CSV table of C-alpha atoms in Angstrom, one decimal:
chain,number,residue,atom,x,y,z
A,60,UNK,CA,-1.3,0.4,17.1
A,61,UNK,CA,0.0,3.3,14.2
A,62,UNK,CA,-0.8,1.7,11.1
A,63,UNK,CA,-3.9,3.0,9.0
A,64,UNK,CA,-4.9,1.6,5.5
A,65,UNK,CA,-6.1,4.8,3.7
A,66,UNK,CA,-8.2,4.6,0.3
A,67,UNK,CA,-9.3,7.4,-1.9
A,68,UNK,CA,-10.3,6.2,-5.2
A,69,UNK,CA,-10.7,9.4,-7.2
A,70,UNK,CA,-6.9,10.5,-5.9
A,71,UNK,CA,-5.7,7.0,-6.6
A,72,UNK,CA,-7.1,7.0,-9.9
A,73,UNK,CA,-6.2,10.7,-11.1
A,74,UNK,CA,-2.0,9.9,-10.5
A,75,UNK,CA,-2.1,6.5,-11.5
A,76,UNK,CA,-0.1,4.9,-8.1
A,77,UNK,CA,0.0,2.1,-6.2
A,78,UNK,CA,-1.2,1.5,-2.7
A,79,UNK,CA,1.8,2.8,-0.4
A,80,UNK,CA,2.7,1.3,3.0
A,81,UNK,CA,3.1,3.4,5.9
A,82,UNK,CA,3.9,1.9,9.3
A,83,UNK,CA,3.2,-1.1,10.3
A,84,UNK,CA,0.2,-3.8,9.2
A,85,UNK,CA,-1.3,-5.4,6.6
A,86,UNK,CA,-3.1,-3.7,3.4
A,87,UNK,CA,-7.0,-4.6,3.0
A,88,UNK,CA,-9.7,-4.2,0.3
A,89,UNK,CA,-12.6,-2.1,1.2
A,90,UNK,CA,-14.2,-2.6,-2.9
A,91,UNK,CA,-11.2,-0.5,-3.8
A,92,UNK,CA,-7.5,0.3,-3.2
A,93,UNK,CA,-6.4,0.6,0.1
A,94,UNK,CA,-2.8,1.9,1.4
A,95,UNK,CA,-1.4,2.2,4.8
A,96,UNK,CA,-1.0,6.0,5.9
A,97,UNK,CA,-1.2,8.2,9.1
A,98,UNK,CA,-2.5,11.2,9.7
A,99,UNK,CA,-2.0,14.3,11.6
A,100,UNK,CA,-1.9,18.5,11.9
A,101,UNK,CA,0.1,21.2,12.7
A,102,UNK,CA,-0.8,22.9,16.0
A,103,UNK,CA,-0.9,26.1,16.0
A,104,UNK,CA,-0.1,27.1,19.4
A,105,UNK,CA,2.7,28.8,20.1
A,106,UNK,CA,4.1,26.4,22.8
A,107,UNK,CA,7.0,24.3,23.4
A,108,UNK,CA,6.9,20.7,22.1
A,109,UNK,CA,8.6,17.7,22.7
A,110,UNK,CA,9.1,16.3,19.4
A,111,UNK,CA,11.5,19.1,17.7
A,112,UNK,CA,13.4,16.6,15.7
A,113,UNK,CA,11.8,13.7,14.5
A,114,UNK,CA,15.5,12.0,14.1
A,115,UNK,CA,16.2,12.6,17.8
A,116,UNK,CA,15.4,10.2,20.6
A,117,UNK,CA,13.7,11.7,23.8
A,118,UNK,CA,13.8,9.8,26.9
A,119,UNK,CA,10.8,10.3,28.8
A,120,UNK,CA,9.9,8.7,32.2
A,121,UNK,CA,7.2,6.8,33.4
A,122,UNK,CA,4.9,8.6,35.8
A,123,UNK,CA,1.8,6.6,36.2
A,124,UNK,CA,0.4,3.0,35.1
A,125,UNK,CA,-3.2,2.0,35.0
A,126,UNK,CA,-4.4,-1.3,34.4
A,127,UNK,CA,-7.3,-1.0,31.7
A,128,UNK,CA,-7.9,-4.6,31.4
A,129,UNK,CA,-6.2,-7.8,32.2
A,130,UNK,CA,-4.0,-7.1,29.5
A,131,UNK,CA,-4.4,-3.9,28.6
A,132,UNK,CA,-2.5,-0.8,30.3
A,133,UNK,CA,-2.3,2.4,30.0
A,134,UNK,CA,0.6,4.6,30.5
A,135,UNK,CA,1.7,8.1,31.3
A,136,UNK,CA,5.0,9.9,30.3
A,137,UNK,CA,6.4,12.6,31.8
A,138,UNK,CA,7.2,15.5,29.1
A,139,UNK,CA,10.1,17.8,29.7
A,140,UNK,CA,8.1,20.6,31.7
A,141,UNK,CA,4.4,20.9,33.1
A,142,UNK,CA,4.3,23.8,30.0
A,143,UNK,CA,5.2,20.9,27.2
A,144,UNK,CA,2.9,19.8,24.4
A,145,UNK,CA,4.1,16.3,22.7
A,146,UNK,CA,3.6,18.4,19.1
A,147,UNK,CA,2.5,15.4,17.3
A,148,UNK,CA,-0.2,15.8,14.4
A,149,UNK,CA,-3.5,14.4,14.8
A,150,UNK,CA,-3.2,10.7,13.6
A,151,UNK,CA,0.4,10.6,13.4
A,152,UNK,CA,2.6,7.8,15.5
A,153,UNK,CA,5.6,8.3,17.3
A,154,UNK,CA,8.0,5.4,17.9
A,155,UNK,CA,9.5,3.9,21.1
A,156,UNK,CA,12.7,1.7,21.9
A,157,UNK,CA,14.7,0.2,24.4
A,158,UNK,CA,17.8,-1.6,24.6
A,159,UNK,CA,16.0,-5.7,25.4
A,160,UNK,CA,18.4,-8.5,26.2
A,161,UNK,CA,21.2,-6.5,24.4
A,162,UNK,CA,18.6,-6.4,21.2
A,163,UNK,CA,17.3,-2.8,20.3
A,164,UNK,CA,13.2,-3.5,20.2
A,165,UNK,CA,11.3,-0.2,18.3
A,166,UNK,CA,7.7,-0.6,18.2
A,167,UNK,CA,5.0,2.1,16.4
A,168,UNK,CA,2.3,3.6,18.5
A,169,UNK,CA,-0.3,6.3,18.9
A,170,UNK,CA,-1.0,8.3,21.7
A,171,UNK,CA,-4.5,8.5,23.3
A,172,UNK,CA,-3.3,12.4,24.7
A,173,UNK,CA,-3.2,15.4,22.3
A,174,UNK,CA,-1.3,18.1,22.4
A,175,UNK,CA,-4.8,19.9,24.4
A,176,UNK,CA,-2.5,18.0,27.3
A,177,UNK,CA,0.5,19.6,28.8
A,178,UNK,CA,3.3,18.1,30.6
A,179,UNK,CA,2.5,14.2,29.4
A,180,UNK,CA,1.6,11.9,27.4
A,181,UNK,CA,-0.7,8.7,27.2
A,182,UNK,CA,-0.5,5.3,25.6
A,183,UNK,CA,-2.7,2.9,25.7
A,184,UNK,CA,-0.7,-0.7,25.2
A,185,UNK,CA,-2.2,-4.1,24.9
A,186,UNK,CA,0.9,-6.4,26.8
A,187,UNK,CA,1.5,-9.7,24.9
A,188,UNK,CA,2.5,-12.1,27.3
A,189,UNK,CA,4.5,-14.8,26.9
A,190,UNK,CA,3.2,-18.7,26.9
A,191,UNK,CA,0.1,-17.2,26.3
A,192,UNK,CA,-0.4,-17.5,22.3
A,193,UNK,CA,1.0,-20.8,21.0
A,194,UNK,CA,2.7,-19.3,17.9
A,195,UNK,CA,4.3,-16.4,19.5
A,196,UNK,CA,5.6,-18.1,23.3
A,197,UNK,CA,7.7,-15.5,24.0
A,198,UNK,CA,5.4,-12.6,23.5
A,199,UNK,CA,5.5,-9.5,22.8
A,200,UNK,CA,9.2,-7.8,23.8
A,201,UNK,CA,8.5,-4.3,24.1
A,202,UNK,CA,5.1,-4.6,25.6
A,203,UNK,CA,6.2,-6.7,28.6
A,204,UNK,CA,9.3,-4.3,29.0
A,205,UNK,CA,6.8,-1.3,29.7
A,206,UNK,CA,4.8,-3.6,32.0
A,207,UNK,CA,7.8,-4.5,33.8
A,208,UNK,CA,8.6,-0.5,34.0
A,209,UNK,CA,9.0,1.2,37.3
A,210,UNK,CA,7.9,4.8,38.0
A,211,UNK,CA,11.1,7.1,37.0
A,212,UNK,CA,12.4,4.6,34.4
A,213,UNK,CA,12.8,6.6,31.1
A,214,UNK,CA,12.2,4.8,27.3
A,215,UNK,CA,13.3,6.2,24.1
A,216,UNK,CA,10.8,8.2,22.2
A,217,UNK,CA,11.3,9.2,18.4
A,218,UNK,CA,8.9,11.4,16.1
A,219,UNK,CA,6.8,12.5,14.5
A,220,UNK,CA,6.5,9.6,11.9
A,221,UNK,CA,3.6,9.1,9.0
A,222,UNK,CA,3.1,10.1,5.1
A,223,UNK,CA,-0.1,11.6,6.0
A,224,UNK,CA,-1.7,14.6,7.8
A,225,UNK,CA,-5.2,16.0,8.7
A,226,UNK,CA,-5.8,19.0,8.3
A,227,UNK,CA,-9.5,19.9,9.0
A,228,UNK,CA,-12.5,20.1,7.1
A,229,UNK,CA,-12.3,16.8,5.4
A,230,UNK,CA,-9.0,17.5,4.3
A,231,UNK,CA,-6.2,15.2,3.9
A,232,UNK,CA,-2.6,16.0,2.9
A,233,UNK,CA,-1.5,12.8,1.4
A,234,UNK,CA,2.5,12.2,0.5
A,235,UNK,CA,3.2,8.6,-2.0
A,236,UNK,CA,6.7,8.6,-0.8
A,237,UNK,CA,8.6,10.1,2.1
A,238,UNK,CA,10.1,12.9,0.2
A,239,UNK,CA,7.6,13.8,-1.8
A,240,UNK,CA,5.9,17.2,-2.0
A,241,UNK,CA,2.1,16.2,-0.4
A,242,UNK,CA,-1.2,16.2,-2.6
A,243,UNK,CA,-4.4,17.5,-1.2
A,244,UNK,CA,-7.3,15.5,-1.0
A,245,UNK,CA,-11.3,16.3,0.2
A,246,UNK,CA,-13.1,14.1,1.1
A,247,UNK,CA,-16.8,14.9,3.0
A,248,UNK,CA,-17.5,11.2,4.1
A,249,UNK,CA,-14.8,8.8,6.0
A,250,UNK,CA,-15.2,5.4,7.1
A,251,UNK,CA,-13.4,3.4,10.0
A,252,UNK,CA,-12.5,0.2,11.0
A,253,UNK,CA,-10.4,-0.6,13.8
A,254,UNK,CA,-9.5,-3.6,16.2
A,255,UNK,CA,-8.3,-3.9,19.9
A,256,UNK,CA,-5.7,-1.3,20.5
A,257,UNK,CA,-6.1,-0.3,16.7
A,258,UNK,CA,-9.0,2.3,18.3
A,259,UNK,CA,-6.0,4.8,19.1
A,260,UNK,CA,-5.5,6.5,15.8
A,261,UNK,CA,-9.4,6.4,15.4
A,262,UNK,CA,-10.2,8.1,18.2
A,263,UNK,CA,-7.5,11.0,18.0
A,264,UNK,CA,-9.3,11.6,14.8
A,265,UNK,CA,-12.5,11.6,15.6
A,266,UNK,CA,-11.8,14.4,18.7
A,267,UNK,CA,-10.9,16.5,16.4
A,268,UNK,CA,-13.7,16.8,14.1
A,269,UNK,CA,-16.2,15.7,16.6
A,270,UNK,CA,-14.7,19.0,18.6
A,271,UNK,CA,-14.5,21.0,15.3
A,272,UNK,CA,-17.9,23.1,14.7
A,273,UNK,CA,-16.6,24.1,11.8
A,274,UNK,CA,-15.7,20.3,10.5
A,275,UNK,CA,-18.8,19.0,8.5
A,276,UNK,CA,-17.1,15.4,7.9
A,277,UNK,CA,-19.3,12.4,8.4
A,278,UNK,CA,-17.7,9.8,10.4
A,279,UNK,CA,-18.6,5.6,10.5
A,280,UNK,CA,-16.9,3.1,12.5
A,281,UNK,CA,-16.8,-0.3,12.9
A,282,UNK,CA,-14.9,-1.1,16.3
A,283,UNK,CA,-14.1,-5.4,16.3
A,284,UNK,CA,-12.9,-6.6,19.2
A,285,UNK,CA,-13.0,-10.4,21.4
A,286,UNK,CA,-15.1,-9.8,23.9
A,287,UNK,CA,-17.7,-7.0,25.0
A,288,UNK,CA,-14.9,-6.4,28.3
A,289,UNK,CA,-12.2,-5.8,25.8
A,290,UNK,CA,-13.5,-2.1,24.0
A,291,UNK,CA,-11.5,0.3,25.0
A,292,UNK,CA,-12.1,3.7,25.1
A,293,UNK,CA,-15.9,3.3,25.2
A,294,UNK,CA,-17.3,5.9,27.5
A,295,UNK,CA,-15.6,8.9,25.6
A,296,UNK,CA,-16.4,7.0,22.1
A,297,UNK,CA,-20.1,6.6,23.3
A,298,UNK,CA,-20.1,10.1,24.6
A,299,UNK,CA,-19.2,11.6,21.1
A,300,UNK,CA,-21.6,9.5,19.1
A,301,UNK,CA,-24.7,10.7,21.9
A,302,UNK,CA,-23.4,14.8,21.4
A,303,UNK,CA,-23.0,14.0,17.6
A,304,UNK,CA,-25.3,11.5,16.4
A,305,UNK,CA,-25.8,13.0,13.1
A,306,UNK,CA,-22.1,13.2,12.0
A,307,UNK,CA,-20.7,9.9,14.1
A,308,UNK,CA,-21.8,6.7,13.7
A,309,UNK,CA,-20.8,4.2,15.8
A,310,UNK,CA,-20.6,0.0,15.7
A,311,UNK,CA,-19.1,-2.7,17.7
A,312,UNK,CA,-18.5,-6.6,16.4
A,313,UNK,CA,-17.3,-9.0,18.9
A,314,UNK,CA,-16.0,-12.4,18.5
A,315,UNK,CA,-17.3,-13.9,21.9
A,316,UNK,CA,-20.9,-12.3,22.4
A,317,UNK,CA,-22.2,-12.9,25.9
A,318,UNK,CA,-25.4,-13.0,27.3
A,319,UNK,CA,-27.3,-10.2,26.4
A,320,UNK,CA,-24.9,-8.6,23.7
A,321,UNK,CA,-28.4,-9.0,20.7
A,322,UNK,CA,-26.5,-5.4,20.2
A,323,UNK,CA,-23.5,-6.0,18.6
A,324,UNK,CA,-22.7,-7.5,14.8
A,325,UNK,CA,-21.1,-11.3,15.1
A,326,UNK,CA,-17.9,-11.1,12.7
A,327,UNK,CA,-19.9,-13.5,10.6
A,328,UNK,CA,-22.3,-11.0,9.7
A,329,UNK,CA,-19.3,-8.5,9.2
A,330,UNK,CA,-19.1,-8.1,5.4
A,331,UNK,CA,-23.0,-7.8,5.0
A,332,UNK,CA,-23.2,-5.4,7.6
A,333,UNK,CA,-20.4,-3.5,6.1
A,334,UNK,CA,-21.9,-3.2,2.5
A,335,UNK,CA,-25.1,-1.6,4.1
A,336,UNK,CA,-23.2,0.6,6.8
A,337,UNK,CA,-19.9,1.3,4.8
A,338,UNK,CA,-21.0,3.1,0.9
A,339,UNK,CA,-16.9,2.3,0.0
A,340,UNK,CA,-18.2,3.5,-4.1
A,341,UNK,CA,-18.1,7.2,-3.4
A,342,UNK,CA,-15.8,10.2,-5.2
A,343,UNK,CA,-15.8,12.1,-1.9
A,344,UNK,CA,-15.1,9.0,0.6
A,345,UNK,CA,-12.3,7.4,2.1
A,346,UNK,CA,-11.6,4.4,4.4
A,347,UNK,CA,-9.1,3.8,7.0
A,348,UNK,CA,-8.4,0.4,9.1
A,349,UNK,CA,-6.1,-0.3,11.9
């Protein structure tokens, strides 16, 4: 999953604009305005990066599949040279394509890797299978292509892609349409939402500022997800909320709570939950969804 909702009432407000989609998904309310967006930064080491062009297609090959769940996987791509970043900002997608049953399939996502990793880089996938969900029997094109990959094959990489970058210290670099010149925003609070494989563009940002000693931001998020076995990502999400507990907050909503899970937040209880954990009211907040 790429797409992020973004809201920032008092930037929203000032230029008088509408929500504005970027990649893929649906907009939500959070008490406010909310718009689609993605983030990300420059890096600033002086290495060689993958992504030169973002109108240039890279084939990179497959060099290692693990199965995170039973429908979950996580894959590995070779970069062009064991000294090769990915150079994609923080929170930014990238997108993938492959030629399927003579049909040209492009699907968003974002990376689990940063450019701290040289030589590959990582995607976490959820695989829709086919005659599993009644409304969609054929499931989900790209996803079973990857699954069906073999070690060596190569797919079609294309970026960077999003209106939006990070930039550090709570600020946010924030473009209305492609083209435009960017408008700075601060924020000092952010909140998160995120479901399933939507974790991806969450956790890349909260690495950064979690690593960032010089980042003050205050993190929340709300992770949804089936069932308790389906979080993914848990032990490094867990491990930043323990060395960070007074700047990340973390949450987890199932739908299917089993025995034992008095822990977690049943989606029924989500939107009082959410107005005590989530302020949404604030001049220096913002809230993203995936």
């Amino acid at each position: 999953m790429s797409d992020l909702k973004f809201v920032v009432s008092e930037f929203l407000e000032k230029n008088q604009i509408l929500p504005i989609v970027v990649g893929v998904g649906s907009v939500i309310v959070l008490g406010t305005v909310v718009a689609n967006c993605l983030w990300g930064r420059k890096s600033k080491k002086q290495v060689k990066k993958t992504l030169v062009d973002p109108n240039v297609k890279y084939p990179l090959p497959l060099i290692e599949r693990e199965e995170i769940s039973h429908d979950t996987r996580r894959f590995r791509f070779g970069l062009p040279s064991e000294e090769h970043i990915l150079g994609l900002p923080i929170g930014q997608h990238i997108h993938l394509s492959a030629k399927i049953d003579d049909d040209l399939v492009i699907r968003a996502y974002t990376p689990v890797s940063s450019d701290e990793e040289n030589g590959y880089v990582d995607l976490v996938i959820k695989v829709y299978f086919k005659n599993v969900h009644p409304k969609f029997p054929d499931g989900g094109k790209l996803s079973q292509y990857m699954n069906n990959m073999k070690l060596g094959d190569t797919i079609d990489v294309r970026g960077p892609s999003g209106r939006l970058q990070y930039t550090g210290k709570g600020t946010f670099l924030i473009k209305k349409l492609r083209k435009d010149p960017p408008v700075k925003v601060v924020v000092k609070k952010l909140n998160m939402i995120a479901g399933g494989t939507g974790i991806t563009p969450m956790l890349q940002l909260v690495r950064h500022i979690c690593r960032d000693a010089n980042d003050p931001t205050e993190l929340r998020l709300l992770f949804a997800n089936q069932t308790e076995e389906d979080i993914l990502l848990r032990d490094e999400l867990e491990k930043y909320q323990s060395d960070h507990p007074n700047q990340f907050k973390l949450w987890y909503t199932i739908d299917r709570p089993g025995e034992g899970s008095l822990s977690y937040n049943e989606r029924s209880l989500c939107n009082s939950f959410l107005f005590m954990r989530f302020p949404v009211l604030h001049r220096d907040l913002a809230s993203v969804t995936c």
